[in-house]
PDB file of C-alpha atoms in Angstrom:
ATOM      1  CA  MET J   1    -200.776 -70.275  74.860  1.00  0.00           C
ATOM      2  CA  LEU J   2    -203.446 -68.566  73.254  1.00  0.00           C
ATOM      3  CA  THR J   3    -205.215 -70.549  70.488  1.00  0.00           C
ATOM      4  CA  LEU J   4    -207.215 -69.094  67.495  1.00  0.00           C
ATOM      5  CA  TYR J   5    -209.309 -70.755  65.617  1.00  0.00           C
ATOM      6  CA  SER J   6    -208.993 -69.351  62.271  1.00  0.00           C
ATOM      7  CA  TYR J   7    -209.808 -69.428  58.292  1.00  0.00           C
ATOM      8  CA  TRP J   8    -206.813 -68.128  56.300  1.00  0.00           C
ATOM      9  CA  ARG J   9    -209.478 -65.937  54.170  1.00  0.00           C
ATOM     10  CA  SER J  10    -211.812 -64.793  56.846  1.00  0.00           C
ATOM     11  CA  SER J  11    -211.554 -61.229  57.265  1.00  0.00           C
ATOM     12  CA  ALA J  12    -212.607 -61.678  60.798  1.00  0.00           C
ATOM     13  CA  ALA J  13    -210.114 -63.956  61.505  1.00  0.00           C
ATOM     14  CA  TYR J  14    -207.175 -61.735  59.786  1.00  0.00           C
ATOM     15  CA  ARG J  15    -208.327 -58.663  62.071  1.00  0.00           C
ATOM     16  CA  VAL J  16    -207.482 -60.468  65.234  1.00  0.00           C
ATOM     17  CA  ARG J  17    -204.245 -62.009  63.734  1.00  0.00           C
ATOM     18  CA  ILE J  18    -203.043 -58.363  62.587  1.00  0.00           C
ATOM     19  CA  ALA J  19    -204.264 -57.730  66.723  1.00  0.00           C
ATOM     20  CA  LEU J  20    -202.262 -60.350  68.155  1.00  0.00           C
ATOM     21  CA  ASN J  21    -198.921 -59.611  66.245  1.00  0.00           C
ATOM     22  CA  LEU J  22    -199.248 -55.815  66.887  1.00  0.00           C
ATOM     23  CA  LYS J  23    -199.380 -56.794  70.522  1.00  0.00           C
ATOM     24  CA  GLY J  24    -196.747 -59.175  70.194  1.00  0.00           C
ATOM     25  CA  LEU J  25    -198.363 -62.219  71.509  1.00  0.00           C
ATOM     26  CA  ALA J  26    -197.752 -65.745  70.577  1.00  0.00           C
ATOM     27  CA  TYR J  27    -200.265 -68.009  69.429  1.00  0.00           C
ATOM     28  CA  GLU J  28    -201.428 -71.260  68.130  1.00  0.00           C
ATOM     29  CA  THR J  29    -203.590 -71.322  64.627  1.00  0.00           C
ATOM     30  CA  VAL J  30    -205.976 -73.885  64.578  1.00  0.00           C
ATOM     31  CA  PRO J  31    -207.687 -74.096  61.250  1.00  0.00           C
ATOM     32  CA  VAL J  32    -211.488 -74.366  60.345  1.00  0.00           C
ATOM     33  CA  HIS J  33    -212.209 -74.817  56.673  1.00  0.00           C
ATOM     34  CA  LEU J  34    -215.173 -72.600  56.137  1.00  0.00           C
ATOM     35  CA  LEU J  35    -215.903 -74.316  52.610  1.00  0.00           C
ATOM     36  CA  LYS J  36    -215.053 -78.259  53.270  1.00  0.00           C
ATOM     37  CA  ASP J  37    -217.261 -80.867  54.638  1.00  0.00           C
ATOM     38  CA  GLY J  38    -219.963 -78.579  54.413  1.00  0.00           C
ATOM     39  CA  GLY J  39    -218.273 -76.017  55.896  1.00  0.00           C
ATOM     40  CA  GLN J  40    -216.030 -77.442  59.122  1.00  0.00           C
ATOM     41  CA  GLN J  41    -217.198 -74.418  61.156  1.00  0.00           C
ATOM     42  CA  HIS J  42    -220.633 -76.460  61.722  1.00  0.00           C
ATOM     43  CA  SER J  43    -219.091 -79.770  62.713  1.00  0.00           C
ATOM     44  CA  SER J  44    -220.232 -80.841  65.834  1.00  0.00           C
ATOM     45  CA  ASP J  45    -216.939 -80.849  67.716  1.00  0.00           C
ATOM     46  CA  TYR J  46    -216.657 -76.670  66.834  1.00  0.00           C
ATOM     47  CA  LYS J  47    -219.883 -76.128  67.462  1.00  0.00           C
ATOM     48  CA  ALA J  48    -219.465 -77.515  71.041  1.00  0.00           C
ATOM     49  CA  LEU J  49    -216.383 -74.677  71.091  1.00  0.00           C
ATOM     50  CA  ASN J  50    -218.339 -72.020  69.271  1.00  0.00           C
ATOM     51  CA  PRO J  51    -222.026 -72.484  69.143  1.00  0.00           C
ATOM     52  CA  GLN J  52    -222.047 -69.380  66.547  1.00  0.00           C
ATOM     53  CA  GLU J  53    -220.571 -71.560  64.131  1.00  0.00           C
ATOM     54  CA  LEU J  54    -218.255 -68.700  62.794  1.00  0.00           C
ATOM     55  CA  VAL J  55    -214.431 -67.904  63.094  1.00  0.00           C
ATOM     56  CA  PRO J  56    -212.529 -66.522  64.622  1.00  0.00           C
ATOM     57  CA  LEU J  57    -212.502 -68.066  68.174  1.00  0.00           C
ATOM     58  CA  LEU J  58    -209.648 -67.158  70.551  1.00  0.00           C
ATOM     59  CA  VAL J  59    -209.174 -69.716  73.181  1.00  0.00           C
ATOM     60  CA  ASP J  60    -207.164 -68.357  76.558  1.00  0.00           C
ATOM     61  CA  GLY J  61    -207.122 -71.129  79.313  1.00  0.00           C
ATOM     62  CA  GLN J  62    -210.581 -72.231  79.913  1.00  0.00           C
ATOM     63  CA  ALA J  63    -212.013 -68.799  78.530  1.00  0.00           C
ATOM     64  CA  ARG J  64    -213.690 -68.854  74.837  1.00  0.00           C
ATOM     65  CA  ILE J  65    -214.106 -65.570  73.206  1.00  0.00           C
ATOM     66  CA  GLY J  66    -215.546 -65.386  69.759  1.00  0.00           C
ATOM     67  CA  GLN J  67    -216.353 -62.464  67.268  1.00  0.00           C
ATOM     68  CA  SER J  68    -213.426 -60.189  66.356  1.00  0.00           C
ATOM     69  CA  LEU J  69    -213.941 -57.144  67.528  1.00  0.00           C
ATOM     70  CA  ALA J  70    -214.846 -58.830  71.253  1.00  0.00           C
ATOM     71  CA  ILE J  71    -211.671 -60.871  70.675  1.00  0.00           C
ATOM     72  CA  ILE J  72    -209.907 -57.580  70.188  1.00  0.00           C
ATOM     73  CA  GLU J  73    -211.339 -55.677  73.225  1.00  0.00           C
ATOM     74  CA  TYR J  74    -210.383 -58.758  75.370  1.00  0.00           C
ATOM     75  CA  LEU J  75    -206.930 -58.562  74.320  1.00  0.00           C
ATOM     76  CA  GLU J  76    -206.858 -55.166  74.531  1.00  0.00           C
ATOM     77  CA  GLU J  77    -207.638 -55.229  78.556  1.00  0.00           C
ATOM     78  CA  ILE J  78    -205.948 -58.500  78.945  1.00  0.00           C
ATOM     79  CA  PHE J  79    -202.491 -57.541  77.422  1.00  0.00           C
ATOM     80  CA  PRO J  80    -202.871 -53.606  77.449  1.00  0.00           C
ATOM     81  CA  LEU J  81    -199.493 -52.642  75.979  1.00  0.00           C
ATOM     82  CA  PRO J  82    -199.024 -51.903  73.658  1.00  0.00           C
ATOM     83  CA  SER J  83    -202.313 -50.153  73.080  1.00  0.00           C
ATOM     84  CA  LEU J  84    -204.266 -50.473  70.413  1.00  0.00           C
ATOM     85  CA  LEU J  85    -206.569 -47.722  71.190  1.00  0.00           C
ATOM     86  CA  PRO J  86    -205.981 -43.877  71.683  1.00  0.00           C
ATOM     87  CA  ASP J  87    -205.835 -42.568  74.953  1.00  0.00           C
ATOM     88  CA  ASP J  88    -208.577 -39.903  74.490  1.00  0.00           C
ATOM     89  CA  PRO J  89    -212.097 -41.110  75.076  1.00  0.00           C
ATOM     90  CA  LEU J  90    -213.275 -38.968  71.935  1.00  0.00           C
ATOM     91  CA  ASP J  91    -210.481 -40.760  69.510  1.00  0.00           C
ATOM     92  CA  ARG J  92    -211.250 -44.088  70.840  1.00  0.00           C
ATOM     93  CA  ALA J  93    -214.888 -43.326  70.032  1.00  0.00           C
ATOM     94  CA  ARG J  94    -213.902 -42.510  66.822  1.00  0.00           C
ATOM     95  CA  VAL J  95    -211.444 -45.374  66.165  1.00  0.00           C
ATOM     96  CA  ARG J  96    -214.243 -47.571  67.373  1.00  0.00           C
ATOM     97  CA  SER J  97    -216.919 -45.996  64.950  1.00  0.00           C
ATOM     98  CA  LEU J  98    -214.973 -46.701  61.966  1.00  0.00           C
ATOM     99  CA  ALA J  99    -214.000 -50.336  63.222  1.00  0.00           C
ATOM    100  CA  LEU J 100    -217.762 -51.062  63.993  1.00  0.00           C
ATOM    101  CA  HIS J 101    -218.529 -49.496  60.528  1.00  0.00           C
ATOM    102  CA  VAL J 102    -216.544 -52.251  58.728  1.00  0.00           C
ATOM    103  CA  ALA J 103    -217.345 -54.978  61.151  1.00  0.00           C
ATOM    104  CA  CYS J 104    -220.998 -54.337  61.151  1.00  0.00           C
ATOM    105  CA  ASP J 105    -221.907 -52.513  58.201  1.00  0.00           C
ATOM    106  CA  VAL J 106    -219.881 -53.760  55.377  1.00  0.00           C
ATOM    107  CA  HIS J 107    -217.998 -57.200  56.036  1.00  0.00           C
ATOM    108  CA  PRO J 108    -221.356 -59.131  56.848  1.00  0.00           C
ATOM    109  CA  LEU J 109    -222.844 -58.458  53.871  1.00  0.00           C
ATOM    110  CA  ASN J 110    -220.003 -59.706  51.567  1.00  0.00           C
ATOM    111  CA  ASN J 111    -219.095 -62.748  53.832  1.00  0.00           C
ATOM    112  CA  THR J 112    -219.497 -66.358  52.876  1.00  0.00           C
ATOM    113  CA  ARG J 113    -222.341 -67.502  54.694  1.00  0.00           C
ATOM    114  CA  VAL J 114    -224.207 -64.583  52.785  1.00  0.00           C
ATOM    115  CA  LEU J 115    -222.694 -65.268  49.415  1.00  0.00           C
ATOM    116  CA  GLN J 116    -223.505 -68.833  49.465  1.00  0.00           C
ATOM    117  CA  TYR J 117    -227.138 -68.150  50.629  1.00  0.00           C
ATOM    118  CA  LEU J 118    -227.273 -65.675  47.415  1.00  0.00           C
ATOM    119  CA  SER J 119    -226.012 -68.050  45.173  1.00  0.00           C
ATOM    120  CA  GLY J 120    -227.664 -71.477  46.574  1.00  0.00           C
ATOM    121  CA  THR J 121    -230.850 -70.202  47.985  1.00  0.00           C
ATOM    122  CA  LEU J 122    -231.877 -67.644  46.222  1.00  0.00           C
ATOM    123  CA  GLY J 123    -230.204 -68.435  42.726  1.00  0.00           C
ATOM    124  CA  VAL J 124    -228.515 -65.333  42.208  1.00  0.00           C
ATOM    125  CA  ASP J 125    -225.958 -65.473  39.507  1.00  0.00           C
ATOM    126  CA  ASP J 126    -222.269 -64.635  39.572  1.00  0.00           C
ATOM    127  CA  GLU J 127    -222.443 -61.503  37.905  1.00  0.00           C
ATOM    128  CA  ALA J 128    -225.311 -60.099  40.187  1.00  0.00           C
ATOM    129  CA  LYS J 129    -223.535 -61.142  43.261  1.00  0.00           C
ATOM    130  CA  GLN J 130    -220.161 -59.553  42.129  1.00  0.00           C
ATOM    131  CA  GLN J 131    -222.616 -56.405  41.966  1.00  0.00           C
ATOM    132  CA  TRP J 132    -224.096 -56.845  45.210  1.00  0.00           C
ATOM    133  CA  VAL J 133    -220.801 -57.041  46.429  1.00  0.00           C
ATOM    134  CA  ARG J 134    -219.005 -54.251  45.015  1.00  0.00           C
ATOM    135  CA  HIS J 135    -222.003 -52.173  45.316  1.00  0.00           C
ATOM    136  CA  TRP J 136    -221.796 -52.824  49.359  1.00  0.00           C
ATOM    137  CA  ILE J 137    -218.124 -52.534  49.288  1.00  0.00           C
ATOM    138  CA  ALA J 138    -217.996 -49.262  47.483  1.00  0.00           C
ATOM    139  CA  THR J 139    -220.888 -47.849  49.987  1.00  0.00           C
ATOM    140  CA  GLY J 140    -218.946 -48.623  52.836  1.00  0.00           C
ATOM    141  CA  LEU J 141    -215.552 -47.407  51.779  1.00  0.00           C
ATOM    142  CA  ALA J 142    -216.799 -43.915  50.834  1.00  0.00           C
ATOM    143  CA  GLY J 143    -218.051 -43.690  54.557  1.00  0.00           C
ATOM    144  CA  PHE J 144    -214.663 -44.768  55.901  1.00  0.00           C
ATOM    145  CA  GLU J 145    -212.551 -42.646  53.812  1.00  0.00           C
ATOM    146  CA  GLN J 146    -214.513 -39.366  54.861  1.00  0.00           C
ATOM    147  CA  GLY J 147    -214.114 -40.535  58.412  1.00  0.00           C
ATOM    148  CA  LEU J 148    -210.244 -40.837  57.955  1.00  0.00           C
ATOM    149  CA  ALA J 149    -210.004 -36.877  57.038  1.00  0.00           C
ATOM    150  CA  ASP J 150    -209.926 -36.805  60.905  1.00  0.00           C
ATOM    151  CA  TYR J 151    -206.401 -38.257  61.112  1.00  0.00           C
ATOM    152  CA  ASP J 152    -204.735 -36.007  58.453  1.00  0.00           C
ATOM    153  CA  GLY J 153    -202.836 -38.554  56.933  1.00  0.00           C
ATOM    154  CA  GLN J 154    -201.674 -40.255  59.938  1.00  0.00           C
ATOM    155  CA  LEU J 155    -201.978 -43.900  61.411  1.00  0.00           C
ATOM    156  CA  SER J 156    -204.757 -43.898  64.253  1.00  0.00           C
ATOM    157  CA  LEU J 157    -202.016 -44.026  66.783  1.00  0.00           C
ATOM    158  CA  GLY J 158    -199.865 -41.273  65.346  1.00  0.00           C
ATOM    159  CA  GLY J 159    -196.938 -43.037  64.316  1.00  0.00           C
ATOM    160  CA  ARG J 160    -198.185 -46.419  64.473  1.00  0.00           C
ATOM    161  CA  PRO J 161    -201.462 -48.397  63.406  1.00  0.00           C
ATOM    162  CA  GLY J 162    -203.900 -50.155  65.920  1.00  0.00           C
ATOM    163  CA  TYR J 163    -207.252 -51.203  66.411  1.00  0.00           C
ATOM    164  CA  LEU J 164    -208.264 -49.208  63.271  1.00  0.00           C
ATOM    165  CA  GLU J 165    -206.055 -50.579  60.905  1.00  0.00           C
ATOM    166  CA  ALA J 166    -206.688 -53.986  61.971  1.00  0.00           C
ATOM    167  CA  CYS J 167    -209.930 -53.870  60.820  1.00  0.00           C
ATOM    168  CA  LEU J 168    -209.328 -51.875  57.527  1.00  0.00           C
ATOM    169  CA  ILE J 169    -206.806 -53.750  56.029  1.00  0.00           C
ATOM    170  CA  PRO J 170    -208.875 -57.095  55.958  1.00  0.00           C
ATOM    171  CA  GLN J 171    -211.575 -55.459  54.555  1.00  0.00           C
ATOM    172  CA  VAL J 172    -209.304 -53.605  51.472  1.00  0.00           C
ATOM    173  CA  TYR J 173    -208.131 -57.254  50.815  1.00  0.00           C
ATOM    174  CA  ASN J 174    -211.531 -58.449  50.441  1.00  0.00           C
ATOM    175  CA  ALA J 175    -212.308 -55.287  48.186  1.00  0.00           C
ATOM    176  CA  ARG J 176    -208.850 -56.512  46.052  1.00  0.00           C
ATOM    177  CA  ARG J 177    -210.373 -59.808  46.139  1.00  0.00           C
ATOM    178  CA  PHE J 178    -213.928 -58.913  44.403  1.00  0.00           C
ATOM    179  CA  ALA J 179    -211.811 -56.494  42.005  1.00  0.00           C
ATOM    180  CA  CYS J 180    -213.880 -53.453  43.313  1.00  0.00           C
ATOM    181  CA  ASP J 181    -212.160 -49.988  41.985  1.00  0.00           C
ATOM    182  CA  LEU J 182    -210.344 -48.275  44.926  1.00  0.00           C
ATOM    183  CA  GLY J 183    -209.167 -45.220  42.972  1.00  0.00           C
ATOM    184  CA  ALA J 184    -211.888 -43.020  44.959  1.00  0.00           C
ATOM    185  CA  TYR J 185    -210.166 -44.059  48.107  1.00  0.00           C
ATOM    186  CA  PRO J 186    -206.739 -42.207  48.534  1.00  0.00           C
ATOM    187  CA  ARG J 187    -206.849 -42.093  52.320  1.00  0.00           C
ATOM    188  CA  ILE J 188    -207.646 -45.323  52.567  1.00  0.00           C
ATOM    189  CA  LEU J 189    -204.983 -46.250  49.955  1.00  0.00           C
ATOM    190  CA  GLN J 190    -202.505 -44.605  51.814  1.00  0.00           C
ATOM    191  CA  MET J 191    -202.930 -46.013  55.179  1.00  0.00           C
ATOM    192  CA  VAL J 192    -203.166 -49.611  53.925  1.00  0.00           C
ATOM    193  CA  ALA J 193    -199.791 -49.020  52.224  1.00  0.00           C
ATOM    194  CA  ARG J 194    -198.061 -47.766  55.199  1.00  0.00           C
ATOM    195  CA  CYS J 195    -199.597 -50.944  57.067  1.00  0.00           C
ATOM    196  CA  GLU J 196    -198.783 -53.295  54.550  1.00  0.00           C
ATOM    197  CA  GLU J 197    -194.884 -52.607  54.569  1.00  0.00           C
ATOM    198  CA  LEU J 198    -195.132 -53.658  58.501  1.00  0.00           C
ATOM    199  CA  GLU J 199    -194.096 -57.322  59.931  1.00  0.00           C
ATOM    200  CA  ALA J 200    -197.192 -57.570  61.616  1.00  0.00           C
ATOM    201  CA  PHE J 201    -199.405 -57.299  58.628  1.00  0.00           C
ATOM    202  CA  ARG J 202    -197.619 -59.235  56.344  1.00  0.00           C
ATOM    203  CA  ASN J 203    -197.585 -62.091  59.209  1.00  0.00           C
ATOM    204  CA  ALA J 204    -200.908 -61.638  59.313  1.00  0.00           C
ATOM    205  CA  ALA J 205    -201.576 -61.819  55.303  1.00  0.00           C
ATOM    206  CA  PRO J 206    -204.048 -64.764  54.300  1.00  0.00           C
ATOM    207  CA  GLU J 207    -201.441 -66.030  51.987  1.00  0.00           C
ATOM    208  CA  VAL J 208    -198.876 -66.887  54.599  1.00  0.00           C
ATOM    209  CA  GLN J 209    -201.330 -68.778  56.788  1.00  0.00           C
ATOM    210  CA  PRO J 210    -200.828 -72.559  57.699  1.00  0.00           C
ATOM    211  CA  ASP J 211    -204.134 -73.768  55.881  1.00  0.00           C
ATOM    212  CA  ALA J 212    -203.613 -70.868  52.791  1.00  0.00           C
ATOM    213  CA  GLN J 213    -204.766 -72.430  49.692  1.00  0.00           C
TER     214      GLN J 213
END
């Protein structure tokens, strides 16, 4: 049985839940609350499992894999069907490029520890922090929107979603959480609407997780 250490509102953990569901893999969720007790990810027990002190963490037997995209790549290699990536090397590179854009360029600037540092250590007020979040999300989604022109209204695997959508949907969830204006991204909204109808995405949504509050 696969075990996923997760926080219900973590975008990175949300990506992995989608990937697990798209592949039809059973897994056990172990909640790690990123705010309670000073952040349970910093506890000695969890740090022994994952020295990065981040979620998600996937445990598969004796294997421990951190970082959401590394986990998804691992799942793709160990459980190749159904694939989350296109067959063509160029198409795979395009998917990975957009996924990395979200995971490396957009999400890190609005995750919990960055926002805590802004408000706590640097003393940034709530209004300025909201402006920070909305600026970087808007910048990132604008680039993603242009990248979706290659898909001509289709999902990344033609009639079905995969790796790309597993990264996009959590980022849009974050954008909505921070009340970002999404009107400038019709391709993104079209893709999101198609995915949100699917069970794999509904079951991965933050609000239906066992630790949701």
